[in-house]
Amino acid sequence: MARIIAVANQKGGVGKTTTSVNLAASLAVMEKRTLLVDFDPQSNATSGVGGTPGGEAGKDIYRVLLGEIPLSEAIRETPMPFLHLVPASGDLIGAEVELISMPRRESRLAEALRSAEESYEVILIDCPPSLGMLTVNALCAARSVLIPLQCEYYALEGLTSLYRTIGMIRDGANPGLVVEGVVLTMFDARNNLSHQVAAEARENLKDQVYRTVIHRNVRLSESPSFGKPALLYAVSSRGAQSYLELAKEMVSRWNASQTR
Ligand code: ADP
Ligand code: MG
């Protein structure tokens, strides 16, 4: 059964998409069968692995949510053999409102992903920067939430409403939902603020925070324009290597909890 992980934080620009794309690529080179689901109308995860938003007759996650096509028709290959993609397009923005009047409005993604659970070991959902119906669908479909935390002012303040939302979903549609972990992103060792935010996060969130820290690295911001994860664009860059490290830490946590 796949581990379904929602990569969520309602703040924009904190590294959700960068984390989704590069973690998915890292798990794929570790030969974990991985499905990356782009669930943000901005479609940056789609283009980040070389997909075309809205291409291939619009067979994307939006039409899957509407029930027009089965998930299998929206799954595409990527340059990496162990990594598949379900693309998004700008159409998905409509779903935020359209879902409200649909039956089973919170569980449509969960139902759609069920058919893929046997085929993948990990399913990563790149969420949009809001706590609207799309993110609620992702949190209902997921078994856990991976939270990127940017090492910037007010980073922790935004977490309160995210944790509250996670709590609400847990009390309702998805009682098994847990926090997978918190990953510090865009860390800049020369910047005191980065160290402060990191220390504060570890003090408050304890073991939820990964030891691996994602440093600010220009290769990570360049690689999307080549339609490649950093691993394919600049394998030896600090960015690519950090996400590999994160994937290893994650997998070793999984292994540790299985043998416990
Ligand atoms: P989100 O999906 O949360 O909105 P993104 O992953 O798109 O955030 O990141 C926002 C911007 O910051 C993007 O331009 C991305 O390339 C850049 N970025 C993200 N992480 C890093 C990093 N570790 N180093 C440098 N640039 C980064
Ligand atoms: Mg994003």
PDB file of C-alpha atoms and ligand atoms in Angstrom:
ATOM      1  CA  MET A   1       0.000   0.000   0.000  1.00  0.00           C
ATOM      2  CA  ALA A   2       1.326   3.387  -0.962  1.00  0.00           C
ATOM      3  CA  ARG A   3       2.277   5.955   1.616  1.00  0.00           C
ATOM      4  CA  ILE A   4       0.219   8.947   0.566  1.00  0.00           C
ATOM      5  CA  ILE A   5       1.896  12.167   1.675  1.00  0.00           C
ATOM      6  CA  ALA A   6       0.452  15.660   1.253  1.00  0.00           C
ATOM      7  CA  VAL A   7       3.113  18.357   1.002  1.00  0.00           C
ATOM      8  CA  ALA A   8       1.270  21.263   2.560  1.00  0.00           C
ATOM      9  CA  ASN A   9       1.663  24.730   4.018  1.00  0.00           C
ATOM     10  CA  GLN A  10      -0.860  27.458   3.246  1.00  0.00           C
ATOM     11  CA  LYS A  11       1.924  30.002   2.829  1.00  0.00           C
ATOM     12  CA  GLY A  12       3.141  30.468  -0.730  1.00  0.00           C
ATOM     13  CA  GLY A  13       6.790  30.320  -1.663  1.00  0.00           C
ATOM     14  CA  VAL A  14       7.950  28.166   1.252  1.00  0.00           C
ATOM     15  CA  GLY A  15       9.288  25.309  -0.872  1.00  0.00           C
ATOM     16  CA  LYS A  16       6.304  22.954  -1.241  1.00  0.00           C
ATOM     17  CA  THR A  17       6.779  22.400  -4.958  1.00  0.00           C
ATOM     18  CA  THR A  18      10.571  22.302  -4.791  1.00  0.00           C
ATOM     19  CA  THR A  19      10.273  19.712  -2.029  1.00  0.00           C
ATOM     20  CA  SER A  20       7.596  17.675  -3.843  1.00  0.00           C
ATOM     21  CA  VAL A  21       9.571  17.523  -7.094  1.00  0.00           C
ATOM     22  CA  ASN A  22      13.010  16.882  -5.618  1.00  0.00           C
ATOM     23  CA  LEU A  23      11.895  14.500  -2.906  1.00  0.00           C
ATOM     24  CA  ALA A  24       9.874  12.544  -5.476  1.00  0.00           C
ATOM     25  CA  ALA A  25      12.952  12.375  -7.726  1.00  0.00           C
ATOM     26  CA  SER A  26      15.135  11.284  -4.813  1.00  0.00           C
ATOM     27  CA  LEU A  27      12.735   8.521  -3.776  1.00  0.00           C
ATOM     28  CA  ALA A  28      12.624   7.446  -7.421  1.00  0.00           C
ATOM     29  CA  VAL A  29      16.418   7.079  -7.665  1.00  0.00           C
ATOM     30  CA  MET A  30      16.172   5.002  -4.502  1.00  0.00           C
ATOM     31  CA  GLU A  31      13.926   2.794  -6.653  1.00  0.00           C
ATOM     32  CA  LYS A  32      10.757   3.556  -4.721  1.00  0.00           C
ATOM     33  CA  ARG A  33       7.866   3.536  -7.177  1.00  0.00           C
ATOM     34  CA  THR A  34       6.690   7.124  -6.779  1.00  0.00           C
ATOM     35  CA  LEU A  35       3.677   9.039  -8.062  1.00  0.00           C
ATOM     36  CA  LEU A  36       3.821  12.837  -7.961  1.00  0.00           C
ATOM     37  CA  VAL A  37       0.368  14.399  -7.982  1.00  0.00           C
ATOM     38  CA  ASP A  38       0.345  18.071  -8.941  1.00  0.00           C
ATOM     39  CA  PHE A  39      -2.557  19.543  -6.985  1.00  0.00           C
ATOM     40  CA  ASP A  40      -1.810  23.243  -7.473  1.00  0.00           C
ATOM     41  CA  PRO A  41      -3.405  25.212 -10.356  1.00  0.00           C
ATOM     42  CA  GLN A  42      -0.023  26.905 -10.831  1.00  0.00           C
ATOM     43  CA  SER A  43       1.176  23.527 -12.187  1.00  0.00           C
ATOM     44  CA  ASN A  44       4.800  24.093 -11.231  1.00  0.00           C
ATOM     45  CA  ALA A  45       5.319  20.490 -10.174  1.00  0.00           C
ATOM     46  CA  THR A  46       4.079  19.393 -13.613  1.00  0.00           C
ATOM     47  CA  SER A  47       6.580  21.536 -15.493  1.00  0.00           C
ATOM     48  CA  GLY A  48       9.222  20.765 -12.861  1.00  0.00           C
ATOM     49  CA  VAL A  49       9.430  17.157 -14.034  1.00  0.00           C
ATOM     50  CA  GLY A  50       9.131  18.026 -17.715  1.00  0.00           C
ATOM     51  CA  GLY A  51       5.342  17.744 -18.065  1.00  0.00           C
ATOM     52  CA  THR A  52       3.160  20.156 -20.015  1.00  0.00           C
ATOM     53  CA  PRO A  53       0.315  21.707 -18.030  1.00  0.00           C
ATOM     54  CA  GLY A  54      -2.905  21.188 -19.952  1.00  0.00           C
ATOM     55  CA  GLY A  55      -1.167  19.115 -22.624  1.00  0.00           C
ATOM     56  CA  GLU A  56      -2.334  15.692 -23.845  1.00  0.00           C
ATOM     57  CA  ALA A  57      -5.970  16.725 -24.283  1.00  0.00           C
ATOM     58  CA  GLY A  58      -6.244  18.088 -20.771  1.00  0.00           C
ATOM     59  CA  LYS A  59      -6.024  14.656 -19.166  1.00  0.00           C
ATOM     60  CA  ASP A  60      -5.112  16.010 -15.781  1.00  0.00           C
ATOM     61  CA  ILE A  61      -6.047  15.910 -12.107  1.00  0.00           C
ATOM     62  CA  TYR A  62      -8.896  18.388 -12.625  1.00  0.00           C
ATOM     63  CA  ARG A  63     -10.792  16.013 -14.886  1.00  0.00           C
ATOM     64  CA  VAL A  64     -10.059  13.155 -12.511  1.00  0.00           C
ATOM     65  CA  LEU A  65     -11.614  15.171  -9.646  1.00  0.00           C
ATOM     66  CA  LEU A  66     -14.682  15.883 -11.749  1.00  0.00           C
ATOM     67  CA  GLY A  67     -14.990  12.168 -12.436  1.00  0.00           C
ATOM     68  CA  GLU A  68     -14.622  12.634 -16.198  1.00  0.00           C
ATOM     69  CA  ILE A  69     -11.613  10.324 -16.554  1.00  0.00           C
ATOM     70  CA  PRO A  70     -10.110   7.601 -14.350  1.00  0.00           C
ATOM     71  CA  LEU A  71      -6.818   8.372 -12.629  1.00  0.00           C
ATOM     72  CA  SER A  72      -5.008   5.852 -14.844  1.00  0.00           C
ATOM     73  CA  GLU A  73      -5.695   8.026 -17.902  1.00  0.00           C
ATOM     74  CA  ALA A  74      -4.021  11.026 -16.281  1.00  0.00           C
ATOM     75  CA  ILE A  75      -0.816   9.251 -15.229  1.00  0.00           C
ATOM     76  CA  ARG A  76       2.244  10.145 -17.315  1.00  0.00           C
ATOM     77  CA  GLU A  77       5.798   8.961 -17.432  1.00  0.00           C
ATOM     78  CA  THR A  78       8.696  11.273 -16.603  1.00  0.00           C
ATOM     79  CA  PRO A  79      12.408  11.152 -17.521  1.00  0.00           C
ATOM     80  CA  MET A  80      12.890   8.972 -14.409  1.00  0.00           C
ATOM     81  CA  PRO A  81      11.778   5.342 -14.642  1.00  0.00           C
ATOM     82  CA  PHE A  82      10.490   5.091 -11.061  1.00  0.00           C
ATOM     83  CA  LEU A  83       8.675   8.435 -11.143  1.00  0.00           C
ATOM     84  CA  HIS A  84       5.231   9.019 -12.622  1.00  0.00           C
ATOM     85  CA  LEU A  85       3.246  12.247 -12.731  1.00  0.00           C
ATOM     86  CA  VAL A  86      -0.386  13.260 -12.568  1.00  0.00           C
ATOM     87  CA  PRO A  87      -0.299  16.754 -14.065  1.00  0.00           C
ATOM     88  CA  ALA A  88      -2.366  19.802 -13.228  1.00  0.00           C
ATOM     89  CA  SER A  89      -3.327  22.829 -15.263  1.00  0.00           C
ATOM     90  CA  GLY A  90      -4.810  26.243 -14.566  1.00  0.00           C
ATOM     91  CA  ASP A  91      -8.269  24.633 -14.883  1.00  0.00           C
ATOM     92  CA  LEU A  92      -7.818  23.292 -11.375  1.00  0.00           C
ATOM     93  CA  ILE A  93      -8.475  26.746  -9.944  1.00  0.00           C
ATOM     94  CA  GLY A  94     -12.151  26.196 -10.811  1.00  0.00           C
ATOM     95  CA  ALA A  95     -12.278  23.121  -8.589  1.00  0.00           C
ATOM     96  CA  GLU A  96     -11.808  25.246  -5.460  1.00  0.00           C
ATOM     97  CA  VAL A  97     -15.385  26.528  -5.991  1.00  0.00           C
ATOM     98  CA  GLU A  98     -16.911  23.678  -8.019  1.00  0.00           C
ATOM     99  CA  LEU A  99     -16.070  21.074  -5.386  1.00  0.00           C
ATOM    100  CA  ILE A 100     -18.249  22.850  -2.851  1.00  0.00           C
ATOM    101  CA  SER A 101     -21.470  21.748  -4.552  1.00  0.00           C
ATOM    102  CA  MET A 102     -20.275  18.237  -5.452  1.00  0.00           C
ATOM    103  CA  PRO A 103     -21.221  15.066  -3.618  1.00  0.00           C
ATOM    104  CA  ARG A 104     -18.439  13.689  -1.363  1.00  0.00           C
ATOM    105  CA  ARG A 105     -16.660  16.961  -1.933  1.00  0.00           C
ATOM    106  CA  GLU A 106     -13.867  16.301   0.558  1.00  0.00           C
ATOM    107  CA  SER A 107     -13.050  12.754  -0.468  1.00  0.00           C
ATOM    108  CA  ARG A 108     -12.892  12.975  -4.254  1.00  0.00           C
ATOM    109  CA  LEU A 109      -9.093  12.859  -4.414  1.00  0.00           C
ATOM    110  CA  ALA A 110      -9.002  10.065  -1.819  1.00  0.00           C
ATOM    111  CA  GLU A 111     -11.369   7.987  -3.963  1.00  0.00           C
ATOM    112  CA  ALA A 112      -9.448   8.730  -7.142  1.00  0.00           C
ATOM    113  CA  LEU A 113      -6.110   7.697  -5.626  1.00  0.00           C
ATOM    114  CA  ARG A 114      -7.427   4.390  -4.331  1.00  0.00           C
ATOM    115  CA  SER A 115      -6.839   2.728  -7.711  1.00  0.00           C
ATOM    116  CA  ALA A 116      -3.126   3.654  -7.596  1.00  0.00           C
ATOM    117  CA  GLU A 117      -2.391   2.539  -4.043  1.00  0.00           C
ATOM    118  CA  GLU A 118      -1.204  -0.897  -5.079  1.00  0.00           C
ATOM    119  CA  SER A 119       0.989   0.345  -7.924  1.00  0.00           C
ATOM    120  CA  TYR A 120       3.120   2.847  -5.995  1.00  0.00           C
ATOM    121  CA  GLU A 121       5.118   2.858  -2.792  1.00  0.00           C
ATOM    122  CA  VAL A 122       4.872   6.592  -2.311  1.00  0.00           C
ATOM    123  CA  ILE A 123       2.315   9.105  -3.576  1.00  0.00           C
ATOM    124  CA  LEU A 124       3.305  12.758  -3.036  1.00  0.00           C
ATOM    125  CA  ILE A 125       0.652  15.460  -3.396  1.00  0.00           C
ATOM    126  CA  ASP A 126       1.914  18.997  -4.044  1.00  0.00           C
ATOM    127  CA  CYS A 127      -0.728  21.241  -2.425  1.00  0.00           C
ATOM    128  CA  PRO A 128      -1.684  24.806  -3.363  1.00  0.00           C
ATOM    129  CA  PRO A 129      -0.917  27.727  -1.001  1.00  0.00           C
ATOM    130  CA  SER A 130      -4.290  27.830   0.757  1.00  0.00           C
ATOM    131  CA  LEU A 131      -6.402  25.796   3.144  1.00  0.00           C
ATOM    132  CA  GLY A 132      -9.309  25.581   0.686  1.00  0.00           C
ATOM    133  CA  MET A 133     -11.126  22.587  -0.785  1.00  0.00           C
ATOM    134  CA  LEU A 134      -8.100  21.349  -2.720  1.00  0.00           C
ATOM    135  CA  THR A 135      -5.888  21.157   0.351  1.00  0.00           C
ATOM    136  CA  VAL A 136      -8.772  19.617   2.322  1.00  0.00           C
ATOM    137  CA  ASN A 137      -9.061  16.930  -0.386  1.00  0.00           C
ATOM    138  CA  ALA A 138      -5.318  16.305  -0.199  1.00  0.00           C
ATOM    139  CA  LEU A 139      -5.448  16.002   3.605  1.00  0.00           C
ATOM    140  CA  CYS A 140      -8.387  13.595   3.387  1.00  0.00           C
ATOM    141  CA  ALA A 141      -6.529  11.454   0.838  1.00  0.00           C
ATOM    142  CA  ALA A 142      -3.207  11.444   2.663  1.00  0.00           C
ATOM    143  CA  ARG A 143      -1.923   9.270   5.456  1.00  0.00           C
ATOM    144  CA  SER A 144       0.519  11.983   6.493  1.00  0.00           C
ATOM    145  CA  VAL A 145       1.458  15.621   5.945  1.00  0.00           C
ATOM    146  CA  LEU A 146       4.948  16.803   5.105  1.00  0.00           C
ATOM    147  CA  ILE A 147       5.362  20.458   6.058  1.00  0.00           C
ATOM    148  CA  PRO A 148       8.062  22.583   4.441  1.00  0.00           C
ATOM    149  CA  LEU A 149       9.006  25.445   6.750  1.00  0.00           C
ATOM    150  CA  GLN A 150      10.891  28.342   5.248  1.00  0.00           C
ATOM    151  CA  CYS A 151      13.607  29.736   7.510  1.00  0.00           C
ATOM    152  CA  GLU A 152      12.060  33.228   7.466  1.00  0.00           C
ATOM    153  CA  TYR A 153      10.146  35.647   9.685  1.00  0.00           C
ATOM    154  CA  TYR A 154       6.712  34.430  10.850  1.00  0.00           C
ATOM    155  CA  ALA A 155       7.374  30.922   9.553  1.00  0.00           C
ATOM    156  CA  LEU A 156       6.065  29.277  12.705  1.00  0.00           C
ATOM    157  CA  GLU A 157       3.041  31.533  13.130  1.00  0.00           C
ATOM    158  CA  GLY A 158       1.431  30.164   9.978  1.00  0.00           C
ATOM    159  CA  LEU A 159       1.749  26.643  11.298  1.00  0.00           C
ATOM    160  CA  THR A 160      -0.954  27.153  13.927  1.00  0.00           C
ATOM    161  CA  SER A 161      -3.742  27.288  11.364  1.00  0.00           C
ATOM    162  CA  LEU A 162      -2.253  24.359   9.417  1.00  0.00           C
ATOM    163  CA  TYR A 163      -2.115  22.208  12.561  1.00  0.00           C
ATOM    164  CA  ARG A 164      -5.674  23.287  13.412  1.00  0.00           C
ATOM    165  CA  THR A 165      -6.843  22.196   9.963  1.00  0.00           C
ATOM    166  CA  ILE A 166      -5.008  18.879  10.305  1.00  0.00           C
ATOM    167  CA  GLY A 167      -6.745  18.409  13.678  1.00  0.00           C
ATOM    168  CA  MET A 168     -10.158  19.085  12.142  1.00  0.00           C
ATOM    169  CA  ILE A 169      -9.596  16.574   9.341  1.00  0.00           C
ATOM    170  CA  ARG A 170      -8.395  14.033  11.890  1.00  0.00           C
ATOM    171  CA  ASP A 171     -11.563  14.556  13.969  1.00  0.00           C
ATOM    172  CA  GLY A 172     -13.654  14.105  10.851  1.00  0.00           C
ATOM    173  CA  ALA A 173     -12.996  12.420   7.540  1.00  0.00           C
ATOM    174  CA  ASN A 174      -9.474  11.084   8.102  1.00  0.00           C
ATOM    175  CA  PRO A 175      -8.804   9.933  11.680  1.00  0.00           C
ATOM    176  CA  GLY A 176      -5.471   8.318  10.780  1.00  0.00           C
ATOM    177  CA  LEU A 177      -3.848  11.508   9.491  1.00  0.00           C
ATOM    178  CA  VAL A 178      -0.454  12.238  11.068  1.00  0.00           C
ATOM    179  CA  VAL A 179       2.337  14.741  10.546  1.00  0.00           C
ATOM    180  CA  GLU A 180       5.023  13.018   8.486  1.00  0.00           C
ATOM    181  CA  GLY A 181       7.601  15.629   9.413  1.00  0.00           C
ATOM    182  CA  VAL A 182       8.664  19.238   9.106  1.00  0.00           C
ATOM    183  CA  VAL A 183      11.483  20.115   6.733  1.00  0.00           C
ATOM    184  CA  LEU A 184      13.404  23.369   7.080  1.00  0.00           C
ATOM    185  CA  THR A 185      13.848  24.945   3.648  1.00  0.00           C
ATOM    186  CA  MET A 186      15.917  27.781   2.172  1.00  0.00           C
ATOM    187  CA  PHE A 187      18.276  27.675   5.118  1.00  0.00           C
ATOM    188  CA  ASP A 188      21.086  30.209   4.820  1.00  0.00           C
ATOM    189  CA  ALA A 189      23.943  29.449   7.209  1.00  0.00           C
ATOM    190  CA  ARG A 190      25.252  33.037   7.012  1.00  0.00           C
ATOM    191  CA  ASN A 191      21.917  34.425   8.128  1.00  0.00           C
ATOM    192  CA  ASN A 192      21.217  34.572  11.871  1.00  0.00           C
ATOM    193  CA  LEU A 193      17.505  34.444  11.247  1.00  0.00           C
ATOM    194  CA  SER A 194      17.841  31.024   9.620  1.00  0.00           C
ATOM    195  CA  HIS A 195      19.538  29.680  12.735  1.00  0.00           C
ATOM    196  CA  GLN A 196      16.907  31.301  14.976  1.00  0.00           C
ATOM    197  CA  VAL A 197      13.967  29.869  13.048  1.00  0.00           C
ATOM    198  CA  ALA A 198      15.597  26.441  12.957  1.00  0.00           C
ATOM    199  CA  ALA A 199      16.253  26.481  16.707  1.00  0.00           C
ATOM    200  CA  GLU A 200      12.724  27.651  17.466  1.00  0.00           C
ATOM    201  CA  ALA A 201      11.198  25.012  15.200  1.00  0.00           C
ATOM    202  CA  ARG A 202      13.198  22.239  16.866  1.00  0.00           C
ATOM    203  CA  GLU A 203      12.263  23.516  20.317  1.00  0.00           C
ATOM    204  CA  ASN A 204       8.549  23.598  19.515  1.00  0.00           C
ATOM    205  CA  LEU A 205       8.127  20.699  17.137  1.00  0.00           C
ATOM    206  CA  LYS A 206      10.841  18.419  18.522  1.00  0.00           C
ATOM    207  CA  ASP A 207      11.375  15.217  16.571  1.00  0.00           C
ATOM    208  CA  GLN A 208       8.892  16.219  13.903  1.00  0.00           C
ATOM    209  CA  VAL A 209      11.673  18.356  12.415  1.00  0.00           C
ATOM    210  CA  TYR A 210      14.047  16.422  10.165  1.00  0.00           C
ATOM    211  CA  ARG A 211      17.743  16.543  10.929  1.00  0.00           C
ATOM    212  CA  THR A 212      18.297  17.176   7.215  1.00  0.00           C
ATOM    213  CA  VAL A 213      18.047  20.867   6.366  1.00  0.00           C
ATOM    214  CA  ILE A 214      17.513  22.145   2.823  1.00  0.00           C
ATOM    215  CA  HIS A 215      19.951  24.986   2.221  1.00  0.00           C
ATOM    216  CA  ARG A 216      19.284  27.842  -0.118  1.00  0.00           C
ATOM    217  CA  ASN A 217      20.830  26.669  -3.384  1.00  0.00           C
ATOM    218  CA  VAL A 218      20.597  28.330  -6.775  1.00  0.00           C
ATOM    219  CA  ARG A 219      20.497  25.012  -8.668  1.00  0.00           C
ATOM    220  CA  LEU A 220      17.180  24.242  -6.993  1.00  0.00           C
ATOM    221  CA  SER A 221      15.668  27.434  -8.348  1.00  0.00           C
ATOM    222  CA  GLU A 222      17.209  26.998 -11.818  1.00  0.00           C
ATOM    223  CA  SER A 223      16.308  23.387 -12.495  1.00  0.00           C
ATOM    224  CA  PRO A 224      12.528  23.931 -12.984  1.00  0.00           C
ATOM    225  CA  SER A 225      13.222  26.091 -16.032  1.00  0.00           C
ATOM    226  CA  PHE A 226      14.870  23.028 -17.598  1.00  0.00           C
ATOM    227  CA  GLY A 227      11.913  20.839 -16.680  1.00  0.00           C
ATOM    228  CA  LYS A 228      14.119  18.677 -14.508  1.00  0.00           C
ATOM    229  CA  PRO A 229      14.509  17.833 -10.846  1.00  0.00           C
ATOM    230  CA  ALA A 230      17.875  19.032  -9.517  1.00  0.00           C
ATOM    231  CA  LEU A 231      19.119  15.429  -9.554  1.00  0.00           C
ATOM    232  CA  LEU A 232      18.975  15.420 -13.367  1.00  0.00           C
ATOM    233  CA  TYR A 233      20.123  19.002 -13.814  1.00  0.00           C
ATOM    234  CA  ALA A 234      22.988  19.268 -11.306  1.00  0.00           C
ATOM    235  CA  VAL A 235      23.404  16.004  -9.434  1.00  0.00           C
ATOM    236  CA  SER A 236      26.349  17.113  -7.318  1.00  0.00           C
ATOM    237  CA  SER A 237      24.752  20.398  -6.255  1.00  0.00           C
ATOM    238  CA  ARG A 238      24.069  20.907  -2.585  1.00  0.00           C
ATOM    239  CA  GLY A 239      20.342  21.178  -3.373  1.00  0.00           C
ATOM    240  CA  ALA A 240      20.117  17.829  -5.135  1.00  0.00           C
ATOM    241  CA  GLN A 241      22.188  16.154  -2.442  1.00  0.00           C
ATOM    242  CA  SER A 242      20.110  17.667   0.392  1.00  0.00           C
ATOM    243  CA  TYR A 243      16.908  16.231  -1.016  1.00  0.00           C
ATOM    244  CA  LEU A 244      18.571  12.833  -1.425  1.00  0.00           C
ATOM    245  CA  GLU A 245      19.584  13.077   2.212  1.00  0.00           C
ATOM    246  CA  LEU A 246      16.018  13.987   3.185  1.00  0.00           C
ATOM    247  CA  ALA A 247      14.654  10.996   1.269  1.00  0.00           C
ATOM    248  CA  LYS A 248      17.105   8.699   3.064  1.00  0.00           C
ATOM    249  CA  GLU A 249      16.181  10.134   6.457  1.00  0.00           C
ATOM    250  CA  MET A 250      12.508   9.674   5.668  1.00  0.00           C
ATOM    251  CA  VAL A 251      12.933   6.075   4.549  1.00  0.00           C
ATOM    252  CA  SER A 252      15.006   5.245   7.614  1.00  0.00           C
ATOM    253  CA  ARG A 253      12.260   6.680   9.839  1.00  0.00           C
ATOM    254  CA  TRP A 254       9.773   4.427   8.044  1.00  0.00           C
ATOM    255  CA  ASN A 255      11.997   1.405   8.509  1.00  0.00           C
ATOM    256  CA  ALA A 256      12.533   2.229  12.191  1.00  0.00           C
ATOM    257  CA  SER A 257       8.795   2.508  12.851  1.00  0.00           C
ATOM    258  CA  GLN A 258       8.160  -0.834  11.125  1.00  0.00           C
ATOM    259  CA  THR A 259      10.618  -2.754  13.273  1.00  0.00           C
ATOM    260  CA  ARG A 260       9.563  -1.064  16.499  1.00  0.00           C
TER     261      ARG A 260
HETATM  262  P1  ADP B   1       5.771  26.847  -2.898  1.00  0.00           P
HETATM  263  O1  ADP B   1       5.460  25.653  -3.727  1.00  0.00           O
HETATM  264  O2  ADP B   1       5.622  26.602  -1.429  1.00  0.00           O
HETATM  265  O3  ADP B   1       5.018  28.061  -3.334  1.00  0.00           O
HETATM  266  P2  ADP B   1       8.325  26.819  -4.254  1.00  0.00           P
HETATM  267  O4  ADP B   1       8.866  25.452  -4.053  1.00  0.00           O
HETATM  268  O5  ADP B   1       7.695  27.116  -5.563  1.00  0.00           O
HETATM  269  O6  ADP B   1       7.334  27.180  -3.076  1.00  0.00           O
HETATM  270  O7  ADP B   1       9.520  27.828  -3.950  1.00  0.00           O
HETATM  271  C1  ADP B   1       9.349  29.231  -4.080  1.00  0.00           C
HETATM  272  C2  ADP B   1      10.542  29.801  -4.820  1.00  0.00           C
HETATM  273  O8  ADP B   1      11.729  29.587  -4.074  1.00  0.00           O
HETATM  274  C3  ADP B   1      10.780  29.163  -6.158  1.00  0.00           C
HETATM  275  O9  ADP B   1      11.232  30.134  -7.060  1.00  0.00           O
HETATM  276  C4  ADP B   1      11.852  28.131  -5.894  1.00  0.00           C
HETATM  277  O10 ADP B   1      12.654  27.895  -7.045  1.00  0.00           O
HETATM  278  C5  ADP B   1      12.667  28.815  -4.821  1.00  0.00           C
HETATM  279  N1  ADP B   1      13.277  27.843  -3.893  1.00  0.00           N
HETATM  280  C6  ADP B   1      12.641  26.891  -3.167  1.00  0.00           C
HETATM  281  N2  ADP B   1      13.508  26.225  -2.384  1.00  0.00           N
HETATM  282  C7  ADP B   1      14.736  26.758  -2.633  1.00  0.00           C
HETATM  283  C8  ADP B   1      16.056  26.509  -2.116  1.00  0.00           C
HETATM  284  N3  ADP B   1      16.309  25.570  -1.194  1.00  0.00           N
HETATM  285  N4  ADP B   1      17.074  27.254  -2.614  1.00  0.00           N
HETATM  286  C9  ADP B   1      16.835  28.231  -3.515  1.00  0.00           C
HETATM  287  N5  ADP B   1      15.639  28.514  -4.040  1.00  0.00           N
HETATM  288  C10 ADP B   1      14.575  27.804  -3.595  1.00  0.00           C
HETATM  289 MG    MG B   2       3.987  25.370  -5.171  1.00  0.00          MG
END
